[in-house]
């Protein structure tokens, strides 16, 4: 996670950043959220066991907004991840205010 944080925000310590980078190696959190990808999809892309492409806005432990990029033709949301990208999330956060 430190390498990802360093790559994304330039700070490997990331403890004081507004964005928290957290791993889920056993997919426990992913499964609890109902975000495990179960679509059979093409085996070549390794869909089984992956999480759906999602973004969550949480404030003090309260979920404020959830976005999932998926469709029947694109269960991984790879073709159109728009709903989970920063612009969509910032708009959703602005709308909460």
mmCIF file of C-alpha atoms in Angstrom:
data_model
loop_
_atom_site.group_PDB
_atom_site.id
_atom_site.type_symbol
_atom_site.label_atom_id
_atom_site.label_comp_id
_atom_site.label_asym_id
_atom_site.label_seq_id
_atom_site.Cartn_x
_atom_site.Cartn_y
_atom_site.Cartn_z
ATOM 1 C CA UNK A 1 0.000 0.000 0.000
ATOM 2 C CA UNK A 2 2.896 2.354 0.671
ATOM 3 C CA UNK A 3 4.136 2.043 -2.902
ATOM 4 C CA UNK A 4 0.656 2.696 -4.270
ATOM 5 C CA UNK A 5 0.231 5.727 -2.010
ATOM 6 C CA UNK A 6 3.630 7.052 -3.052
ATOM 7 C CA UNK A 7 2.763 6.581 -6.719
ATOM 8 C CA UNK A 8 -0.674 8.172 -6.428
ATOM 9 C CA UNK A 9 -0.053 11.045 -4.038
ATOM 10 C CA UNK A 10 3.707 11.196 -3.697
ATOM 11 C CA UNK A 11 3.754 10.345 0.009
ATOM 12 C CA UNK A 12 4.697 6.845 1.134
ATOM 13 C CA UNK A 13 3.868 7.561 4.772
ATOM 14 C CA UNK A 14 0.249 8.521 3.924
ATOM 15 C CA UNK A 15 -0.769 8.536 7.611
ATOM 16 C CA UNK A 16 -1.908 12.167 7.610
ATOM 17 C CA UNK A 17 -3.440 12.260 4.141
ATOM 18 C CA UNK A 18 -7.141 12.735 3.555
ATOM 19 C CA UNK A 19 -7.199 9.620 1.362
ATOM 20 C CA UNK A 20 -6.579 6.376 3.235
ATOM 21 C CA UNK A 21 -5.040 3.467 1.337
ATOM 22 C CA UNK A 22 -6.142 0.142 2.749
ATOM 23 C CA UNK A 23 -5.617 -3.417 1.542
ATOM 24 C CA UNK A 24 -8.057 -6.321 1.622
ATOM 25 C CA UNK A 25 -5.890 -9.346 0.781
ATOM 26 C CA UNK A 26 -8.460 -11.955 1.880
ATOM 27 C CA UNK A 27 -11.390 -9.980 0.362
ATOM 28 C CA UNK A 28 -13.217 -9.961 3.701
ATOM 29 C CA UNK A 29 -14.218 -6.303 3.443
ATOM 30 C CA UNK A 30 -15.086 -6.693 -0.235
ATOM 31 C CA UNK A 31 -17.403 -9.608 0.491
ATOM 32 C CA UNK A 32 -19.063 -7.827 3.431
ATOM 33 C CA UNK A 33 -19.833 -4.908 1.135
ATOM 34 C CA UNK A 34 -21.270 -7.228 -1.509
ATOM 35 C CA UNK A 35 -18.637 -6.024 -3.967
ATOM 36 C CA UNK A 36 -17.087 -9.366 -4.886
ATOM 37 C CA UNK A 37 -17.271 -9.959 -8.615
ATOM 38 C CA UNK A 38 -19.034 -13.247 -9.241
ATOM 39 C CA UNK A 39 -19.707 -12.905 -12.975
ATOM 40 C CA UNK A 40 -17.989 -15.764 -14.847
ATOM 41 C CA UNK A 41 -16.572 -13.410 -17.494
ATOM 42 C CA UNK A 42 -13.672 -14.393 -19.706
ATOM 43 C CA UNK A 43 -11.157 -16.487 -17.709
ATOM 44 C CA UNK A 44 -8.273 -14.600 -19.320
ATOM 45 C CA UNK A 45 -9.018 -11.479 -17.255
ATOM 46 C CA UNK A 46 -9.273 -13.271 -13.916
ATOM 47 C CA UNK A 47 -12.684 -11.989 -12.869
ATOM 48 C CA UNK A 48 -13.474 -14.560 -10.172
ATOM 49 C CA UNK A 49 -12.141 -13.346 -6.846
ATOM 50 C CA UNK A 50 -11.788 -9.743 -7.993
ATOM 51 C CA UNK A 51 -13.734 -6.924 -6.472
ATOM 52 C CA UNK A 52 -16.126 -4.863 -8.511
ATOM 53 C CA UNK A 53 -14.827 -1.429 -9.475
ATOM 54 C CA UNK A 54 -16.283 0.748 -6.740
ATOM 55 C CA UNK A 55 -15.686 3.920 -4.787
ATOM 56 C CA UNK A 56 -17.078 4.833 -1.399
ATOM 57 C CA UNK A 57 -17.209 8.174 0.354
ATOM 58 C CA UNK A 58 -17.125 7.641 4.122
ATOM 59 C CA UNK A 59 -17.115 10.340 6.783
ATOM 60 C CA UNK A 60 -16.420 9.353 10.392
ATOM 61 C CA UNK A 61 -17.466 5.770 9.697
ATOM 62 C CA UNK A 62 -20.726 6.735 7.954
ATOM 63 C CA UNK A 63 -21.122 5.772 4.308
ATOM 64 C CA UNK A 64 -22.247 8.866 2.442
ATOM 65 C CA UNK A 65 -22.057 7.650 -1.171
ATOM 66 C CA UNK A 66 -21.328 4.430 -3.059
ATOM 67 C CA UNK A 67 -20.630 4.156 -6.772
ATOM 68 C CA UNK A 68 -20.145 0.951 -8.749
ATOM 69 C CA UNK A 69 -18.934 0.831 -12.346
ATOM 70 C CA UNK A 70 -20.388 -2.287 -13.883
ATOM 71 C CA UNK A 71 -22.835 -3.318 -16.556
ATOM 72 C CA UNK A 72 -24.181 -6.577 -17.895
ATOM 73 C CA UNK A 73 -21.686 -6.475 -20.794
ATOM 74 C CA UNK A 74 -18.833 -5.200 -18.621
ATOM 75 C CA UNK A 75 -18.986 -6.664 -15.098
ATOM 76 C CA UNK A 76 -15.518 -5.345 -14.280
ATOM 77 C CA UNK A 77 -16.372 -1.771 -15.271
ATOM 78 C CA UNK A 78 -13.226 -1.635 -17.385
ATOM 79 C CA UNK A 79 -14.886 -0.115 -20.453
ATOM 80 C CA UNK A 80 -16.568 2.707 -18.551
ATOM 81 C CA UNK A 81 -15.265 3.331 -15.022
ATOM 82 C CA UNK A 82 -16.637 6.899 -15.092
ATOM 83 C CA UNK A 83 -18.944 6.516 -12.070
ATOM 84 C CA UNK A 84 -16.041 5.577 -9.796
ATOM 85 C CA UNK A 85 -13.470 8.096 -10.986
ATOM 86 C CA UNK A 86 -12.504 11.229 -9.093
ATOM 87 C CA UNK A 87 -14.703 13.642 -11.058
ATOM 88 C CA UNK A 88 -17.878 11.670 -10.302
ATOM 89 C CA UNK A 89 -16.930 11.241 -6.664
ATOM 90 C CA UNK A 90 -16.187 14.947 -6.229
ATOM 91 C CA UNK A 91 -19.562 15.806 -7.764
ATOM 92 C CA UNK A 92 -21.304 13.375 -5.401
ATOM 93 C CA UNK A 93 -19.506 14.859 -2.411
ATOM 94 C CA UNK A 94 -20.440 18.395 -3.493
ATOM 95 C CA UNK A 95 -24.080 17.304 -3.816
ATOM 96 C CA UNK A 96 -24.045 16.083 -0.201
ATOM 97 C CA UNK A 97 -23.302 19.570 1.097
#
